[in-house]
Amino acid sequence: MVTAAPTSHLHPQHKPLPTEYQTTDKGRAAAEAYYSKEPSTDDTMPSSSKLTLSSTIPILNSPFTMPRLGFGIYQSPRDVCVNSCLTALRAGYRHIDSAQFYRNEAEMGEAVRQAGIPRSEVFLTTKILSAGGSVEKSYQKCADSVKSIDPSENGYVDLFLIHSPNSGSKNRKEMWQALERLVDEKKARSIGVSNFGIGHIEEMKSYAKIWPPQVNQIELHPWCQQREIVDYCNQNKIIIEAYCPLVRNMKAHDETLVSISEKRSKTTGQTLIRYCLQKGWVPLPKSDTPSRIKANADVFGFELDDDDMKRLDGLDQGERGAIVQVVTNS
């Protein structure tokens, strides 16, 4: 269930590695301190070793929380998407990630209605890629997305993101102000960005009423760890969502990954998702294959040890490791 966060805002998910393994993750200590200000016995806020499919993470400056595991639907065709989302929901996922660019927002919403799960128990995300030409026009594009996803009288999305910073400063400002209006009108509970670097987020201070953005969704996996923006987001308590956590299966035969997976008797996909969870990221694995959708949710009965994490951390290739894009931090 997507519930209101406890007032303590305890950090629910990250078990930090020993310092010598994480010397570049400078923001992690700050984030850990923030989320650990008060002790708690709330079972919904576990450490990484106690994560479950129902675990959530608190959203900054919000009474709401986000499920720790999401389901991505990029390139999920309309005639397939509803069934894939239904499979995910029946497997226990409660977090689905779409976008205007994906052209399957309505199918995501339809799946929730067909599943018979109360809207309040599912976390739905979409994104705006291109500005409309004015704040009003961008707002209307976003409002139309909300209506297609949740056509009820008081329909809303849980998270609305700017999909990319690539359209320029003027358009980024226009889209952000449109998202802020969505929040004001209760059509979006939280707002954030995707593929934004440090400079893009810092620039927002000059015009944003809501700052920092509550989420930054970026490409993350062992071969593309983007440590500078990860540190920055940790320092500013911005939730980090990881898209392409499975690297589109392009690394399924990597020797290190296979070795760790075989040791744990897990698939390479399960190992990569578990890696993201233990890094403190919110992974968004995508598949239209029912067996893989289910397997990708079965990542809470094991834990990678420090040596596993160190070996996976050692695979980082920086910009070369990206299969979509790395952020620009200038």
PDB file of C-alpha atoms in Angstrom, residues 82-330:
ATOM      1  CA  VAL A  82      -2.190  -4.161 -19.980  1.00  0.00           C
ATOM      2  CA  ASN A  83      -1.388  -7.851 -19.608  1.00  0.00           C
ATOM      3  CA  SER A  84       2.191  -7.127 -18.520  1.00  0.00           C
ATOM      4  CA  CYS A  85       0.987  -4.662 -15.889  1.00  0.00           C
ATOM      5  CA  LEU A  86      -1.648  -7.129 -14.695  1.00  0.00           C
ATOM      6  CA  THR A  87       1.014  -9.814 -14.359  1.00  0.00           C
ATOM      7  CA  ALA A  88       3.167  -7.408 -12.367  1.00  0.00           C
ATOM      8  CA  LEU A  89       0.332  -6.350 -10.078  1.00  0.00           C
ATOM      9  CA  ARG A  90      -0.650  -9.964  -9.442  1.00  0.00           C
ATOM     10  CA  ALA A  91       3.002 -10.722  -8.635  1.00  0.00           C
ATOM     11  CA  GLY A  92       2.949  -8.013  -5.959  1.00  0.00           C
ATOM     12  CA  TYR A  93       4.398  -4.945  -7.669  1.00  0.00           C
ATOM     13  CA  ARG A  94       2.697  -1.744  -6.563  1.00  0.00           C
ATOM     14  CA  HIS A  95       4.732   0.778  -8.565  1.00  0.00           C
ATOM     15  CA  ILE A  96       4.517   1.238 -12.365  1.00  0.00           C
ATOM     16  CA  ASP A  97       6.503   3.709 -14.461  1.00  0.00           C
ATOM     17  CA  SER A  98       5.183   5.103 -17.770  1.00  0.00           C
ATOM     18  CA  ALA A  99       5.683   8.301 -19.818  1.00  0.00           C
ATOM     19  CA  GLN A 100       3.968  10.327 -22.496  1.00  0.00           C
ATOM     20  CA  PHE A 101       6.737   9.193 -24.850  1.00  0.00           C
ATOM     21  CA  TYR A 102       5.945   5.521 -24.176  1.00  0.00           C
ATOM     22  CA  ARG A 103       2.345   5.945 -25.440  1.00  0.00           C
ATOM     23  CA  ASN A 104       0.984   3.490 -22.895  1.00  0.00           C
ATOM     24  CA  GLU A 105      -0.178   5.693 -20.019  1.00  0.00           C
ATOM     25  CA  ALA A 106      -3.827   4.740 -20.496  1.00  0.00           C
ATOM     26  CA  GLU A 107      -2.960   1.039 -20.554  1.00  0.00           C
ATOM     27  CA  MET A 108      -1.157   1.385 -17.231  1.00  0.00           C
ATOM     28  CA  GLY A 109      -4.252   2.928 -15.663  1.00  0.00           C
ATOM     29  CA  GLU A 110      -6.540   0.366 -17.264  1.00  0.00           C
ATOM     30  CA  ALA A 111      -4.504  -2.478 -15.774  1.00  0.00           C
ATOM     31  CA  VAL A 112      -4.936  -1.058 -12.279  1.00  0.00           C
ATOM     32  CA  ARG A 113      -8.695  -0.871 -12.743  1.00  0.00           C
ATOM     33  CA  GLN A 114      -8.861  -4.403 -14.173  1.00  0.00           C
ATOM     34  CA  ALA A 115      -6.769  -5.725 -11.290  1.00  0.00           C
ATOM     35  CA  GLY A 116      -9.360  -4.431  -8.838  1.00  0.00           C
ATOM     36  CA  ILE A 117      -6.696  -2.940  -6.600  1.00  0.00           C
ATOM     37  CA  PRO A 118      -7.682   0.318  -4.878  1.00  0.00           C
ATOM     38  CA  ARG A 119      -6.067   3.270  -6.651  1.00  0.00           C
ATOM     39  CA  SER A 120      -4.534   4.415  -3.369  1.00  0.00           C
ATOM     40  CA  GLU A 121      -2.523   1.195  -3.131  1.00  0.00           C
ATOM     41  CA  VAL A 122      -0.667   1.583  -6.439  1.00  0.00           C
ATOM     42  CA  PHE A 123       2.052   4.144  -7.184  1.00  0.00           C
ATOM     43  CA  LEU A 124       1.805   5.408 -10.780  1.00  0.00           C
ATOM     44  CA  THR A 125       4.411   7.542 -12.543  1.00  0.00           C
ATOM     45  CA  THR A 126       4.473   9.336 -15.874  1.00  0.00           C
ATOM     46  CA  LYS A 127       6.692  11.944 -17.545  1.00  0.00           C
ATOM     47  CA  ILE A 128       6.535  14.920 -19.883  1.00  0.00           C
ATOM     48  CA  LEU A 129       9.238  15.018 -22.564  1.00  0.00           C
ATOM     49  CA  SER A 130       8.546  18.217 -24.521  1.00  0.00           C
ATOM     50  CA  ALA A 131       7.158  21.587 -23.459  1.00  0.00           C
ATOM     51  CA  GLY A 132       3.888  22.818 -24.916  1.00  0.00           C
ATOM     52  CA  GLY A 133       5.013  26.377 -25.620  1.00  0.00           C
ATOM     53  CA  SER A 134       3.653  27.976 -22.448  1.00  0.00           C
ATOM     54  CA  VAL A 135       3.120  26.944 -18.850  1.00  0.00           C
ATOM     55  CA  GLU A 136      -0.605  26.648 -19.564  1.00  0.00           C
ATOM     56  CA  LYS A 137      -0.068  24.399 -22.591  1.00  0.00           C
ATOM     57  CA  SER A 138       2.456  22.225 -20.783  1.00  0.00           C
ATOM     58  CA  TYR A 139       0.095  21.987 -17.841  1.00  0.00           C
ATOM     59  CA  GLN A 140      -2.718  20.868 -20.155  1.00  0.00           C
ATOM     60  CA  LYS A 141      -0.495  18.161 -21.665  1.00  0.00           C
ATOM     61  CA  CYS A 142       0.183  16.889 -18.161  1.00  0.00           C
ATOM     62  CA  ALA A 143      -3.433  17.163 -17.059  1.00  0.00           C
ATOM     63  CA  ASP A 144      -4.449  15.138 -20.124  1.00  0.00           C
ATOM     64  CA  SER A 145      -1.991  12.420 -19.080  1.00  0.00           C
ATOM     65  CA  VAL A 146      -3.459  12.326 -15.596  1.00  0.00           C
ATOM     66  CA  LYS A 147      -6.975  11.990 -17.020  1.00  0.00           C
ATOM     67  CA  SER A 148      -5.919   9.139 -19.317  1.00  0.00           C
ATOM     68  CA  ILE A 149      -4.317   7.276 -16.407  1.00  0.00           C
ATOM     69  CA  ASP A 150      -6.921   7.964 -13.741  1.00  0.00           C
ATOM     70  CA  PRO A 151     -10.194   9.261 -15.221  1.00  0.00           C
ATOM     71  CA  SER A 152     -11.970   9.382 -11.860  1.00  0.00           C
ATOM     72  CA  GLU A 153     -13.330  12.691 -10.620  1.00  0.00           C
ATOM     73  CA  ASN A 154     -10.316  13.310  -8.405  1.00  0.00           C
ATOM     74  CA  GLY A 155      -7.795  11.469 -10.569  1.00  0.00           C
ATOM     75  CA  TYR A 156      -4.111  11.898  -9.878  1.00  0.00           C
ATOM     76  CA  VAL A 157      -0.683  10.416 -10.496  1.00  0.00           C
ATOM     77  CA  ASP A 158       1.699   9.688  -7.667  1.00  0.00           C
ATOM     78  CA  LEU A 159       4.726  11.057  -9.499  1.00  0.00           C
ATOM     79  CA  PHE A 160       5.153  13.259 -12.569  1.00  0.00           C
ATOM     80  CA  LEU A 161       8.654  13.772 -13.968  1.00  0.00           C
ATOM     81  CA  ILE A 162      10.332  15.948 -16.570  1.00  0.00           C
ATOM     82  CA  HIS A 163      11.653  13.201 -18.827  1.00  0.00           C
ATOM     83  CA  SER A 164      14.801  14.945 -20.059  1.00  0.00           C
ATOM     84  CA  PRO A 165      16.728  18.195 -19.639  1.00  0.00           C
ATOM     85  CA  ASN A 166      17.661  18.259 -23.325  1.00  0.00           C
ATOM     86  CA  SER A 167      15.044  20.773 -24.488  1.00  0.00           C
ATOM     87  CA  GLY A 168      16.875  23.695 -22.868  1.00  0.00           C
ATOM     88  CA  SER A 169      16.606  25.966 -19.858  1.00  0.00           C
ATOM     89  CA  LYS A 170      13.471  27.857 -20.951  1.00  0.00           C
ATOM     90  CA  ASN A 171      11.519  24.669 -21.569  1.00  0.00           C
ATOM     91  CA  ARG A 172      12.733  23.028 -18.370  1.00  0.00           C
ATOM     92  CA  LYS A 173      11.398  26.014 -16.428  1.00  0.00           C
ATOM     93  CA  GLU A 174       8.077  25.914 -18.285  1.00  0.00           C
ATOM     94  CA  MET A 175       7.566  22.211 -17.634  1.00  0.00           C
ATOM     95  CA  TRP A 176       8.531  22.458 -13.969  1.00  0.00           C
ATOM     96  CA  GLN A 177       6.093  25.298 -13.353  1.00  0.00           C
ATOM     97  CA  ALA A 178       3.397  23.197 -15.045  1.00  0.00           C
ATOM     98  CA  LEU A 179       4.205  20.299 -12.707  1.00  0.00           C
ATOM     99  CA  GLU A 180       4.058  22.604  -9.689  1.00  0.00           C
ATOM    100  CA  ARG A 181       0.552  23.605 -10.768  1.00  0.00           C
ATOM    101  CA  LEU A 182      -0.373  19.918 -10.955  1.00  0.00           C
ATOM    102  CA  VAL A 183       0.689  19.583  -7.324  1.00  0.00           C
ATOM    103  CA  ASP A 184      -1.290  22.676  -6.355  1.00  0.00           C
ATOM    104  CA  GLU A 185      -4.382  21.187  -7.980  1.00  0.00           C
ATOM    105  CA  LYS A 186      -3.785  17.734  -6.443  1.00  0.00           C
ATOM    106  CA  LYS A 187      -3.343  16.071  -9.823  1.00  0.00           C
ATOM    107  CA  ALA A 188       0.184  14.977  -8.872  1.00  0.00           C
ATOM    108  CA  ARG A 189       1.324  14.028  -5.388  1.00  0.00           C
ATOM    109  CA  SER A 190       5.047  14.355  -6.094  1.00  0.00           C
ATOM    110  CA  ILE A 191       7.173  15.740  -8.924  1.00  0.00           C
ATOM    111  CA  GLY A 192      10.706  15.201 -10.083  1.00  0.00           C
ATOM    112  CA  VAL A 193      13.087  14.925 -12.990  1.00  0.00           C
ATOM    113  CA  SER A 194      14.853  12.342 -15.123  1.00  0.00           C
ATOM    114  CA  ASN A 195      18.339  12.428 -16.638  1.00  0.00           C
ATOM    115  CA  PHE A 196      19.089  15.716 -14.847  1.00  0.00           C
ATOM    116  CA  GLY A 197      22.658  16.526 -13.872  1.00  0.00           C
ATOM    117  CA  ILE A 198      23.822  18.686 -10.985  1.00  0.00           C
ATOM    118  CA  GLY A 199      23.775  21.904 -13.021  1.00  0.00           C
ATOM    119  CA  HIS A 200      20.232  21.309 -14.194  1.00  0.00           C
ATOM    120  CA  ILE A 201      18.982  20.786 -10.632  1.00  0.00           C
ATOM    121  CA  GLU A 202      20.923  23.746  -9.237  1.00  0.00           C
ATOM    122  CA  GLU A 203      19.500  25.972 -11.980  1.00  0.00           C
ATOM    123  CA  MET A 204      15.996  25.163 -10.771  1.00  0.00           C
ATOM    124  CA  LYS A 205      16.609  27.129  -7.559  1.00  0.00           C
ATOM    125  CA  SER A 206      16.093  30.355  -9.513  1.00  0.00           C
ATOM    126  CA  TYR A 207      12.458  29.605 -10.323  1.00  0.00           C
ATOM    127  CA  ALA A 208      11.197  26.532  -8.478  1.00  0.00           C
ATOM    128  CA  LYS A 209       8.679  26.792  -5.658  1.00  0.00           C
ATOM    129  CA  ILE A 210       9.251  23.076  -5.023  1.00  0.00           C
ATOM    130  CA  TRP A 211      12.970  22.363  -4.638  1.00  0.00           C
ATOM    131  CA  PRO A 212      14.733  20.017  -4.634  1.00  0.00           C
ATOM    132  CA  PRO A 213      12.877  17.772  -7.067  1.00  0.00           C
ATOM    133  CA  GLN A 214      11.704  14.793  -5.088  1.00  0.00           C
ATOM    134  CA  VAL A 215      13.068  12.218  -7.559  1.00  0.00           C
ATOM    135  CA  ASN A 216      15.785  11.954 -10.193  1.00  0.00           C
ATOM    136  CA  GLN A 217      15.392   8.938 -12.487  1.00  0.00           C
ATOM    137  CA  ILE A 218      18.660   8.053 -14.221  1.00  0.00           C
ATOM    138  CA  GLU A 219      20.385   5.093 -15.852  1.00  0.00           C
ATOM    139  CA  LEU A 220      22.048   3.014 -13.138  1.00  0.00           C
ATOM    140  CA  HIS A 221      23.610  -0.443 -13.009  1.00  0.00           C
ATOM    141  CA  PRO A 222      27.090  -1.773 -12.171  1.00  0.00           C
ATOM    142  CA  TRP A 223      28.562  -0.620 -15.507  1.00  0.00           C
ATOM    143  CA  CYS A 224      27.115   2.900 -15.217  1.00  0.00           C
ATOM    144  CA  GLN A 225      27.099   4.070 -11.590  1.00  0.00           C
ATOM    145  CA  GLN A 226      27.058   7.856 -12.136  1.00  0.00           C
ATOM    146  CA  ARG A 227      28.567   8.440  -8.724  1.00  0.00           C
ATOM    147  CA  GLU A 228      28.771  12.237  -8.888  1.00  0.00           C
ATOM    148  CA  ILE A 229      25.035  12.760  -9.435  1.00  0.00           C
ATOM    149  CA  VAL A 230      24.234   9.912  -7.014  1.00  0.00           C
ATOM    150  CA  ASP A 231      26.277  11.673  -4.316  1.00  0.00           C
ATOM    151  CA  TYR A 232      24.521  14.949  -5.043  1.00  0.00           C
ATOM    152  CA  CYS A 233      21.062  13.384  -4.875  1.00  0.00           C
ATOM    153  CA  ASN A 234      21.936  11.650  -1.611  1.00  0.00           C
ATOM    154  CA  GLN A 235      23.126  14.932  -0.123  1.00  0.00           C
ATOM    155  CA  ASN A 236      19.867  16.625  -1.104  1.00  0.00           C
ATOM    156  CA  LYS A 237      17.601  13.683  -0.123  1.00  0.00           C
ATOM    157  CA  ILE A 238      16.431  13.264  -3.728  1.00  0.00           C
ATOM    158  CA  ILE A 239      15.165   9.719  -4.339  1.00  0.00           C
ATOM    159  CA  ILE A 240      17.243   7.986  -7.007  1.00  0.00           C
ATOM    160  CA  GLU A 241      15.319   5.784  -9.422  1.00  0.00           C
ATOM    161  CA  ALA A 242      17.345   3.400 -11.592  1.00  0.00           C
ATOM    162  CA  TYR A 243      16.171   2.811 -15.130  1.00  0.00           C
ATOM    163  CA  CYS A 244      17.763   0.058 -17.251  1.00  0.00           C
ATOM    164  CA  PRO A 245      18.822  -1.812 -14.096  1.00  0.00           C
ATOM    165  CA  LEU A 246      18.924  -5.029 -16.144  1.00  0.00           C
ATOM    166  CA  VAL A 247      21.088  -3.383 -18.844  1.00  0.00           C
ATOM    167  CA  ARG A 248      18.525  -4.795 -21.337  1.00  0.00           C
ATOM    168  CA  ASN A 249      20.111  -8.199 -20.779  1.00  0.00           C
ATOM    169  CA  MET A 250      23.270  -7.056 -22.565  1.00  0.00           C
ATOM    170  CA  LYS A 251      25.488  -8.133 -19.644  1.00  0.00           C
ATOM    171  CA  ALA A 252      23.818 -11.462 -18.881  1.00  0.00           C
ATOM    172  CA  HIS A 253      27.032 -13.322 -19.675  1.00  0.00           C
ATOM    173  CA  ASP A 254      29.408 -11.057 -17.756  1.00  0.00           C
ATOM    174  CA  GLU A 255      31.769 -13.307 -15.832  1.00  0.00           C
ATOM    175  CA  THR A 256      31.554 -11.433 -12.547  1.00  0.00           C
ATOM    176  CA  LEU A 257      27.773 -11.133 -12.662  1.00  0.00           C
ATOM    177  CA  VAL A 258      27.310 -14.782 -13.571  1.00  0.00           C
ATOM    178  CA  SER A 259      29.672 -15.901 -10.807  1.00  0.00           C
ATOM    179  CA  ILE A 260      27.808 -13.945  -8.118  1.00  0.00           C
ATOM    180  CA  SER A 261      24.431 -15.090  -9.438  1.00  0.00           C
ATOM    181  CA  GLU A 262      25.434 -18.744  -9.493  1.00  0.00           C
ATOM    182  CA  LYS A 263      26.773 -18.480  -5.954  1.00  0.00           C
ATOM    183  CA  ARG A 264      23.361 -17.234  -4.825  1.00  0.00           C
ATOM    184  CA  SER A 265      21.382 -19.556  -7.154  1.00  0.00           C
ATOM    185  CA  LYS A 266      19.723 -16.476  -8.642  1.00  0.00           C
ATOM    186  CA  THR A 267      19.249 -15.155 -12.155  1.00  0.00           C
ATOM    187  CA  THR A 268      21.525 -12.378 -13.332  1.00  0.00           C
ATOM    188  CA  GLY A 269      18.479 -10.117 -13.392  1.00  0.00           C
ATOM    189  CA  GLN A 270      17.682 -10.830  -9.765  1.00  0.00           C
ATOM    190  CA  THR A 271      21.270 -10.056  -8.802  1.00  0.00           C
ATOM    191  CA  LEU A 272      21.204  -6.722 -10.641  1.00  0.00           C
ATOM    192  CA  ILE A 273      17.906  -5.704  -9.047  1.00  0.00           C
ATOM    193  CA  ARG A 274      19.156  -6.674  -5.594  1.00  0.00           C
ATOM    194  CA  TYR A 275      22.318  -4.649  -6.221  1.00  0.00           C
ATOM    195  CA  CYS A 276      20.197  -1.564  -6.915  1.00  0.00           C
ATOM    196  CA  LEU A 277      18.120  -2.092  -3.798  1.00  0.00           C
ATOM    197  CA  GLN A 278      21.212  -2.370  -1.600  1.00  0.00           C
ATOM    198  CA  LYS A 279      22.679   0.779  -3.171  1.00  0.00           C
ATOM    199  CA  GLY A 280      19.576   2.610  -1.995  1.00  0.00           C
ATOM    200  CA  TRP A 281      18.144   3.102  -5.494  1.00  0.00           C
ATOM    201  CA  VAL A 282      14.601   2.341  -6.639  1.00  0.00           C
ATOM    202  CA  PRO A 283      15.030  -0.051  -9.588  1.00  0.00           C
ATOM    203  CA  LEU A 284      12.539  -0.131 -12.470  1.00  0.00           C
ATOM    204  CA  PRO A 285      13.052  -3.492 -14.220  1.00  0.00           C
ATOM    205  CA  LYS A 286      11.118  -3.981 -17.450  1.00  0.00           C
ATOM    206  CA  SER A 287       9.878  -7.166 -19.100  1.00  0.00           C
ATOM    207  CA  ASP A 288       6.863  -8.362 -21.044  1.00  0.00           C
ATOM    208  CA  THR A 289       7.640 -12.028 -20.316  1.00  0.00           C
ATOM    209  CA  PRO A 290       5.410 -13.209 -17.446  1.00  0.00           C
ATOM    210  CA  SER A 291       7.990 -15.559 -15.935  1.00  0.00           C
ATOM    211  CA  ARG A 292      10.631 -12.825 -15.870  1.00  0.00           C
ATOM    212  CA  ILE A 293       8.211 -10.272 -14.451  1.00  0.00           C
ATOM    213  CA  LYS A 294       7.569 -12.634 -11.553  1.00  0.00           C
ATOM    214  CA  ALA A 295      11.243 -13.570 -11.108  1.00  0.00           C
ATOM    215  CA  ASN A 296      12.284  -9.922 -11.038  1.00  0.00           C
ATOM    216  CA  ALA A 297      10.054  -9.398  -7.992  1.00  0.00           C
ATOM    217  CA  ASP A 298      11.597 -12.356  -6.184  1.00  0.00           C
ATOM    218  CA  VAL A 299      14.571 -10.411  -4.864  1.00  0.00           C
ATOM    219  CA  PHE A 300      13.789 -10.139  -1.169  1.00  0.00           C
ATOM    220  CA  GLY A 301      14.809 -13.563   0.093  1.00  0.00           C
ATOM    221  CA  PHE A 302      18.553 -13.043  -0.244  1.00  0.00           C
ATOM    222  CA  GLU A 303      21.203 -10.394   0.246  1.00  0.00           C
ATOM    223  CA  LEU A 304      24.456  -9.650  -1.537  1.00  0.00           C
ATOM    224  CA  ASP A 305      27.385  -9.592   0.859  1.00  0.00           C
ATOM    225  CA  ASP A 306      30.073  -6.920   0.993  1.00  0.00           C
ATOM    226  CA  ASP A 307      32.358  -8.848  -1.334  1.00  0.00           C
ATOM    227  CA  ASP A 308      29.568  -9.264  -3.909  1.00  0.00           C
ATOM    228  CA  MET A 309      28.850  -5.542  -3.800  1.00  0.00           C
ATOM    229  CA  LYS A 310      32.536  -4.648  -4.048  1.00  0.00           C
ATOM    230  CA  ARG A 311      32.948  -6.846  -7.117  1.00  0.00           C
ATOM    231  CA  LEU A 312      29.892  -5.341  -8.804  1.00  0.00           C
ATOM    232  CA  ASP A 313      31.036  -1.817  -7.890  1.00  0.00           C
ATOM    233  CA  GLY A 314      34.314  -2.626  -9.622  1.00  0.00           C
ATOM    234  CA  LEU A 315      32.552  -3.063 -12.971  1.00  0.00           C
ATOM    235  CA  ASP A 316      31.864   0.668 -13.389  1.00  0.00           C
ATOM    236  CA  GLN A 317      32.850   1.935 -16.851  1.00  0.00           C
ATOM    237  CA  GLY A 318      31.648   5.490 -16.448  1.00  0.00           C
ATOM    238  CA  GLU A 319      30.159   7.019 -19.584  1.00  0.00           C
ATOM    239  CA  ARG A 320      31.267   4.029 -21.674  1.00  0.00           C
ATOM    240  CA  GLY A 321      29.032   1.783 -19.612  1.00  0.00           C
ATOM    241  CA  ALA A 322      25.807   3.628 -20.443  1.00  0.00           C
ATOM    242  CA  ILE A 323      23.361   2.096 -22.898  1.00  0.00           C
ATOM    243  CA  VAL A 324      21.071   5.156 -22.963  1.00  0.00           C
ATOM    244  CA  GLN A 325      22.783   8.206 -21.502  1.00  0.00           C
ATOM    245  CA  VAL A 326      24.700   9.621 -18.587  1.00  0.00           C
ATOM    246  CA  VAL A 327      23.767  12.946 -17.070  1.00  0.00           C
ATOM    247  CA  THR A 328      25.707  16.149 -17.708  1.00  0.00           C
ATOM    248  CA  ASN A 329      26.872  17.561 -14.383  1.00  0.00           C
ATOM    249  CA  SER A 330      28.284  20.932 -15.492  1.00  0.00           C
TER     250      SER A 330
END
